[in-house]
Amino acid sequence: MAEDVLVETRGAVRILTLNRPERLNALNAGVHEALASAFEAIERDDAIRAVLLTGAGRGFCAGADLTQNMGGNRDLGASIDRHYNPLVRRMRALPKPIVAAVNGVAAGAGANLALAADIVVAAESANFTEAFIRIGLIPDAGGTWFLPRLVGDARARGLAMLGETISATQAAEWGLIWRCLPDDGFFDAALALATDLSGRPTQAIAAMKRALGAAGGNGLDQQLDLERDLQRAMGRTPDFAEGVKAFLEKRKPNFTGAKPA
Ligand code: T3D
């Protein structure tokens, strides 16, 4: 049987490919379990400094697998507690950058899985739909949190309540994603982006994730204090020393991502 998630390493990038192309990579228990163990392994491995998440075939991810016991009167909260919420929390807490390479349709929790990444790029033929309303559900996997922050309240409500499909170009124009890229060479361009991130100061990226993640719930005073604490830690990283040294020596820095001394 094919693996639900393909795991590959290129340099310091771990590539995770959702691999149920015949179901547009819909999420079942097997995919969730494979993603959980893949992210756990990435957390533990200091040699991995960036993640690229993409889908096999013509889709990125069509959300929850509707063929798997999804009939009415089911406790959906249980599977959200077990699978979706830990996945989104794990991605947001991962002290390494995650690039979502949306190669095709991203629907329902599949769209929100992409939005849980740090940088989302999409092929120009890809599209996004908060499809939940079509089956009587609300956006989950962080959707009601991500959408208003990314695109504002008016567009968040439209996307959620109407479930319309928007193109990758529109998604980029609205600020839902970072960039829309040409179909030709899409994977290579997304991999190049992840590779670039994997050579940047990993501790600073981890600290940015913490600060940006906390910003929504903090007042300015709290956020200023958090920035001070995180910057204090950054000042003790080998990458800060290397960055300044390289600047003064007029050369490219060689960042290692090592933790503060
Ligand atoms: O407890 C919990 O799990 C709660 C959590 C819920 C989270 C959610 O994500 S709820 C939302 C679930 N997703 C959807 O409602 C989207 C359903 N899919 C679609 O609306 C469409 O397939 C797409 C808009 C994504 C793509 O349309 P199109 O025309 O490009 O492709 P298609 O022909 O509809 O799909 C191709 C195949 O994939 C098809 O199988 P077939 O007929 O060739 O054998 C289709 O059934 C299958 N497929 C697509 N989406 C799903 C799926 N199979 C299972 N689950 C899916 N979500």
Short mmCIF file of C-alpha atoms and ligand atoms in Angstrom, two decimals:
data_model
loop_
_atom_site.label_atom_id
_atom_site.label_comp_id
_atom_site.label_asym_id
_atom_site.label_seq_id
_atom_site.Cartn_x
_atom_site.Cartn_y
_atom_site.Cartn_z
CA MET A 1 0.00 0.00 0.00
CA ALA A 2 1.29 3.50 -0.87
CA GLU A 3 2.44 5.65 2.02
CA ASP A 4 -0.05 8.38 2.97
CA VAL A 5 2.71 10.96 3.30
CA LEU A 6 5.99 10.77 1.39
CA VAL A 7 8.98 11.96 3.38
CA GLU A 8 12.16 13.07 1.65
CA THR A 9 15.18 15.13 2.66
CA ARG A 10 17.05 17.49 0.33
CA GLY A 11 19.90 19.23 2.08
CA ALA A 12 18.42 20.73 5.24
CA VAL A 13 14.85 20.67 3.88
CA ARG A 14 12.36 17.94 4.80
CA ILE A 15 9.76 17.53 2.06
CA LEU A 16 6.37 16.16 3.13
CA THR A 17 4.10 15.18 0.25
CA LEU A 18 0.47 14.30 0.98
CA ASN A 19 0.05 11.17 -1.06
CA ARG A 20 -3.56 10.19 -1.74
CA PRO A 21 -3.82 11.73 -5.21
CA GLU A 22 -6.93 9.72 -6.17
CA ARG A 23 -8.78 11.54 -3.31
CA LEU A 24 -7.05 14.89 -3.91
CA ASN A 25 -5.01 14.10 -0.78
CA ALA A 26 -8.03 14.20 1.52
CA LEU A 27 -7.10 13.78 5.16
CA ASN A 28 -7.84 10.47 6.83
CA ALA A 29 -6.44 8.98 10.04
CA GLY A 30 -3.48 7.53 8.15
CA VAL A 31 -2.46 10.94 6.78
CA HIS A 32 -2.88 12.58 10.19
CA GLU A 33 -0.79 9.92 11.91
CA ALA A 34 1.91 10.12 9.25
CA LEU A 35 2.02 13.93 9.52
CA ALA A 36 2.21 13.77 13.32
CA SER A 37 5.18 11.42 13.27
CA ALA A 38 6.87 13.36 10.44
CA PHE A 39 6.62 16.63 12.38
CA GLU A 40 7.82 14.94 15.59
CA ALA A 41 10.89 13.70 13.74
CA ILE A 42 11.52 17.19 12.31
CA GLU A 43 11.27 18.72 15.80
CA ARG A 44 13.99 16.38 17.06
CA ASP A 45 16.39 16.69 14.12
CA ASP A 46 18.63 19.77 14.27
CA ALA A 47 19.92 19.02 10.76
CA ILE A 48 16.47 19.81 9.33
CA ARG A 49 16.03 23.58 9.16
CA ALA A 50 12.98 23.99 6.92
CA VAL A 51 9.92 22.03 5.82
CA LEU A 52 8.18 21.95 2.44
CA LEU A 53 4.60 20.66 2.51
CA THR A 54 2.93 19.82 -0.78
CA GLY A 55 0.53 17.38 -2.44
CA ALA A 56 0.93 14.57 -4.96
CA GLY A 57 -1.05 14.69 -8.19
CA ARG A 58 -3.38 17.53 -9.23
CA GLY A 59 -4.56 18.57 -5.76
CA PHE A 60 -2.95 19.96 -2.63
CA CYS A 61 -5.55 18.72 -0.14
CA ALA A 62 -9.36 18.39 -0.31
CA GLY A 63 -9.84 18.56 3.47
CA ALA A 64 -11.35 15.80 5.56
CA ASP A 65 -11.94 12.53 3.76
CA LEU A 66 -15.71 12.52 3.34
CA THR A 67 -15.83 8.81 2.54
CA GLN A 68 -14.68 7.91 6.05
CA ASN A 69 -17.58 7.76 8.50
CA MET A 70 -18.58 11.34 7.87
CA GLY A 71 -22.34 10.78 7.98
CA GLY A 72 -24.56 12.92 10.23
CA ASN A 73 -24.71 12.93 14.02
CA ARG A 74 -21.03 12.23 14.48
CA ASP A 75 -18.78 13.73 17.13
CA LEU A 76 -16.54 15.80 14.87
CA GLY A 77 -15.05 17.47 17.95
CA ALA A 78 -13.33 14.21 18.81
CA SER A 79 -11.42 14.00 15.53
CA ILE A 80 -10.60 17.70 15.73
CA ASP A 81 -9.18 17.15 19.23
CA ARG A 82 -7.29 14.10 18.13
CA HIS A 83 -5.97 15.17 14.75
CA TYR A 84 -6.61 18.67 13.40
CA ASN A 85 -5.87 20.82 16.45
CA PRO A 86 -2.63 19.04 17.40
CA LEU A 87 -1.48 19.31 13.77
CA VAL A 88 -2.07 23.07 13.54
CA ARG A 89 -0.55 23.66 16.98
CA ARG A 90 2.48 21.55 16.08
CA MET A 91 3.03 23.45 12.81
CA ARG A 92 2.72 26.84 14.47
CA ALA A 93 5.02 25.84 17.36
CA LEU A 94 7.65 24.18 15.16
CA PRO A 95 10.84 26.23 15.63
CA LYS A 96 11.61 26.00 11.92
CA PRO A 97 9.96 27.56 8.86
CA ILE A 98 7.27 25.66 6.97
CA VAL A 99 6.54 26.45 3.32
CA ALA A 100 3.23 25.20 1.94
CA ALA A 101 3.52 24.62 -1.80
CA VAL A 102 -0.11 24.55 -2.93
CA ASN A 103 0.12 22.70 -6.20
CA GLY A 104 -3.64 22.38 -6.85
CA VAL A 105 -6.98 22.70 -5.11
CA ALA A 106 -6.89 23.38 -1.38
CA ALA A 107 -10.36 22.84 0.08
CA GLY A 108 -11.84 22.85 3.58
CA ALA A 109 -9.29 21.82 6.18
CA GLY A 110 -6.86 21.40 3.26
CA ALA A 111 -6.96 25.17 2.69
CA ASN A 112 -6.46 25.83 6.39
CA LEU A 113 -3.65 23.30 6.58
CA ALA A 114 -1.84 25.45 4.01
CA LEU A 115 -2.60 28.61 6.01
CA ALA A 116 -1.05 27.02 9.11
CA ALA A 117 2.31 27.07 7.31
CA ASP A 118 4.57 30.11 7.64
CA ILE A 119 4.86 30.95 3.97
CA VAL A 120 2.28 29.82 1.44
CA VAL A 121 3.00 29.78 -2.27
CA ALA A 122 0.54 28.47 -4.82
CA ALA A 123 0.77 27.46 -8.45
CA GLU A 124 -1.19 29.80 -10.71
CA SER A 125 -3.63 26.97 -11.57
CA ALA A 126 -4.28 26.21 -7.88
CA ASN A 127 -7.30 27.48 -6.00
CA PHE A 128 -8.68 27.79 -2.49
CA THR A 129 -12.11 27.11 -1.10
CA GLU A 130 -13.42 27.16 2.44
CA ALA A 131 -15.76 24.39 1.33
CA PHE A 132 -17.19 23.67 4.81
CA ILE A 133 -20.46 25.56 4.31
CA ARG A 134 -21.37 23.25 1.42
CA ILE A 135 -21.67 20.37 3.89
CA GLY A 136 -23.04 22.35 6.83
CA LEU A 137 -19.80 22.86 8.76
CA ILE A 138 -17.72 25.82 9.85
CA PRO A 139 -14.07 26.43 8.91
CA ASP A 140 -11.91 24.45 11.32
CA ALA A 141 -8.18 23.68 11.52
CA GLY A 142 -7.72 27.34 12.48
CA GLY A 143 -9.76 28.76 9.59
CA THR A 144 -11.86 31.18 11.65
CA TRP A 145 -8.64 32.48 13.23
CA PHE A 146 -6.45 32.68 10.13
CA LEU A 147 -8.98 34.14 7.69
CA PRO A 148 -9.85 37.46 9.37
CA ARG A 149 -6.20 38.06 10.25
CA LEU A 150 -5.06 37.46 6.70
CA VAL A 151 -7.79 38.99 4.57
CA GLY A 152 -9.89 41.10 6.99
CA ASP A 153 -13.35 40.50 8.37
CA ALA A 154 -15.40 41.24 5.24
CA ARG A 155 -13.51 38.81 3.03
CA ALA A 156 -13.27 36.22 5.81
CA ARG A 157 -17.04 36.21 6.17
CA GLY A 158 -17.54 36.00 2.41
CA LEU A 159 -15.07 33.15 2.04
CA ALA A 160 -16.55 31.22 4.97
CA MET A 161 -20.26 31.78 4.35
CA LEU A 162 -20.27 31.54 0.57
CA GLY A 163 -17.58 28.89 0.19
CA GLU A 164 -16.61 30.39 -3.15
CA THR A 165 -13.50 29.16 -4.89
CA ILE A 166 -10.82 31.79 -5.33
CA SER A 167 -7.86 31.50 -7.67
CA ALA A 168 -4.26 31.50 -6.46
CA THR A 169 -3.87 34.94 -8.07
CA GLN A 170 -6.81 36.30 -6.12
CA ALA A 171 -5.49 34.65 -2.94
CA ALA A 172 -2.16 36.44 -3.40
CA GLU A 173 -3.88 39.77 -4.19
CA TRP A 174 -5.95 39.50 -1.02
CA GLY A 175 -2.95 38.59 1.15
CA LEU A 176 -4.24 35.11 1.93
CA ILE A 177 -0.93 33.70 0.70
CA TRP A 178 2.58 35.00 0.10
CA ARG A 179 2.85 34.51 -3.68
CA CYS A 180 1.36 32.89 -6.71
CA LEU A 181 4.02 31.26 -8.93
CA PRO A 182 3.96 29.95 -12.51
CA ASP A 183 2.85 26.32 -12.94
CA ASP A 184 6.00 25.63 -14.92
CA GLY A 185 8.77 24.82 -12.46
CA PHE A 186 6.44 25.35 -9.48
CA PHE A 187 7.88 22.60 -7.29
CA ASP A 188 11.47 23.66 -7.98
CA ALA A 189 10.66 27.29 -7.16
CA ALA A 190 8.96 26.26 -3.90
CA LEU A 191 11.89 24.01 -3.02
CA ALA A 192 14.32 26.85 -3.75
CA LEU A 193 12.36 29.03 -1.33
CA ALA A 194 12.47 26.35 1.39
CA THR A 195 16.18 25.82 0.72
CA ASP A 196 16.80 29.55 1.04
CA LEU A 197 14.96 29.55 4.40
CA SER A 198 16.93 26.50 5.57
CA GLY A 199 20.15 28.53 5.23
CA ARG A 200 18.86 31.50 7.23
CA PRO A 201 19.31 32.01 10.99
CA THR A 202 16.95 29.28 12.22
CA GLN A 203 16.81 30.55 15.81
CA ALA A 204 15.69 33.97 14.60
CA ILE A 205 12.97 32.36 12.48
CA ALA A 206 11.84 30.30 15.49
CA ALA A 207 11.73 33.46 17.60
CA MET A 208 9.77 35.31 14.88
CA LYS A 209 7.24 32.50 14.86
CA ARG A 210 6.80 32.92 18.62
CA ALA A 211 6.53 36.70 18.44
CA LEU A 212 4.17 36.82 15.46
CA GLY A 213 2.10 33.99 16.94
CA ALA A 214 1.72 35.87 20.23
CA ALA A 215 1.04 39.28 18.65
CA GLY A 216 -2.69 38.66 18.12
CA GLY A 217 -3.31 38.09 21.83
CA ASN A 218 -0.86 40.66 23.23
CA GLY A 219 -1.14 44.38 23.84
CA LEU A 220 1.76 46.54 22.61
CA ASP A 221 3.43 46.56 26.05
CA GLN A 222 3.44 42.79 26.32
CA GLN A 223 4.67 42.45 22.77
CA LEU A 224 7.51 44.91 23.34
CA ASP A 225 8.59 42.88 26.36
CA LEU A 226 8.40 39.66 24.40
CA GLU A 227 10.51 41.16 21.59
CA ARG A 228 13.09 42.28 24.16
CA ASP A 229 13.29 38.78 25.68
CA LEU A 230 13.54 37.05 22.32
CA GLN A 231 16.08 39.56 20.99
CA ARG A 232 18.16 39.08 24.13
CA ALA A 233 18.32 35.36 23.30
CA MET A 234 19.11 36.14 19.64
CA GLY A 235 22.04 38.29 20.76
CA ARG A 236 23.59 35.12 22.18
CA THR A 237 23.28 33.03 19.03
CA PRO A 238 26.27 32.14 16.89
CA ASP A 239 24.26 33.34 13.86
CA PHE A 240 24.07 36.90 15.22
CA ALA A 241 27.85 36.91 15.74
CA GLU A 242 28.34 35.49 12.25
CA GLY A 243 25.89 37.94 10.64
CA VAL A 244 27.68 40.97 12.08
CA LYS A 245 31.14 39.54 11.34
CA ALA A 246 30.18 38.78 7.74
CA PHE A 247 28.74 42.28 7.30
CA LEU A 248 31.95 43.88 8.55
CA GLU A 249 34.06 41.58 6.38
CA LYS A 250 31.82 42.30 3.36
CA ARG A 251 31.09 38.63 2.68
CA LYS A 252 28.05 36.33 2.67
CA PRO A 253 27.24 34.99 6.14
CA ASN A 254 27.34 31.27 6.82
CA PHE A 255 24.47 30.69 9.23
CA THR A 256 24.34 27.37 11.10
CA GLY A 257 21.09 27.74 12.99
CA ALA A 258 22.82 26.80 16.25
CA LYS A 259 21.05 27.50 19.53
CA PRO A 260 22.12 30.37 21.86
CA ALA A 261 25.29 29.69 23.83
O1 T3D B 1 -13.99 15.19 12.02
C1 T3D B 1 -13.60 15.78 11.03
O2 T3D B 1 -12.81 15.23 10.23
C2 T3D B 1 -14.10 17.18 10.79
C3 T3D B 1 -13.23 17.96 9.93
C4 T3D B 1 -13.68 18.53 8.80
C5 T3D B 1 -12.73 19.28 8.00
C6 T3D B 1 -13.10 19.46 6.54
O3 T3D B 1 -12.18 19.59 5.77
S1 T3D B 1 -14.72 19.45 6.05
C7 T3D B 1 -14.56 19.81 4.29
C8 T3D B 1 -14.24 18.57 3.53
N1 T3D B 1 -13.91 18.83 2.13
C9 T3D B 1 -14.81 19.17 1.24
O4 T3D B 1 -15.98 19.34 1.51
C10 T3D B 1 -14.32 19.25 -0.19
C11 T3D B 1 -14.90 18.11 -1.00
N2 T3D B 1 -14.36 18.11 -2.36
C12 T3D B 1 -14.78 18.98 -3.27
O5 T3D B 1 -15.60 19.84 -3.07
C13 T3D B 1 -14.17 18.83 -4.63
O6 T3D B 1 -13.67 17.53 -4.77
C14 T3D B 1 -13.01 19.84 -4.88
C15 T3D B 1 -13.60 21.25 -5.00
C16 T3D B 1 -11.97 19.79 -3.77
C17 T3D B 1 -12.30 19.48 -6.22
O7 T3D B 1 -13.26 19.31 -7.23
P1 T3D B 1 -12.84 18.61 -8.61
O8 T3D B 1 -14.03 18.71 -9.51
O9 T3D B 1 -11.56 19.18 -9.07
O10 T3D B 1 -12.52 17.08 -8.23
P2 T3D B 1 -13.57 15.92 -7.89
O11 T3D B 1 -13.94 15.19 -9.12
O12 T3D B 1 -14.68 16.46 -7.04
O13 T3D B 1 -12.66 14.99 -6.94
C18 T3D B 1 -11.74 14.04 -7.50
C19 T3D B 1 -11.86 12.78 -6.66
O14 T3D B 1 -11.46 13.09 -5.32
C20 T3D B 1 -13.29 12.28 -6.59
O15 T3D B 1 -13.25 10.88 -6.50
P3 T3D B 1 -13.82 9.96 -7.73
O16 T3D B 1 -15.21 10.40 -7.99
O17 T3D B 1 -12.89 10.27 -8.88
O18 T3D B 1 -13.69 8.56 -7.20
C21 T3D B 1 -13.77 12.85 -5.29
O19 T3D B 1 -14.81 12.11 -4.69
C22 T3D B 1 -12.50 12.73 -4.44
N3 T3D B 1 -12.56 13.68 -3.34
C23 T3D B 1 -12.48 15.01 -3.42
N4 T3D B 1 -12.57 15.55 -2.22
C24 T3D B 1 -12.70 14.54 -1.35
C25 T3D B 1 -12.70 13.33 -2.07
N5 T3D B 1 -12.82 12.15 -1.48
C26 T3D B 1 -12.95 12.15 -0.13
N6 T3D B 1 -12.98 13.27 0.62
C27 T3D B 1 -12.84 14.48 0.05
N7 T3D B 1 -12.84 15.58 0.82
#
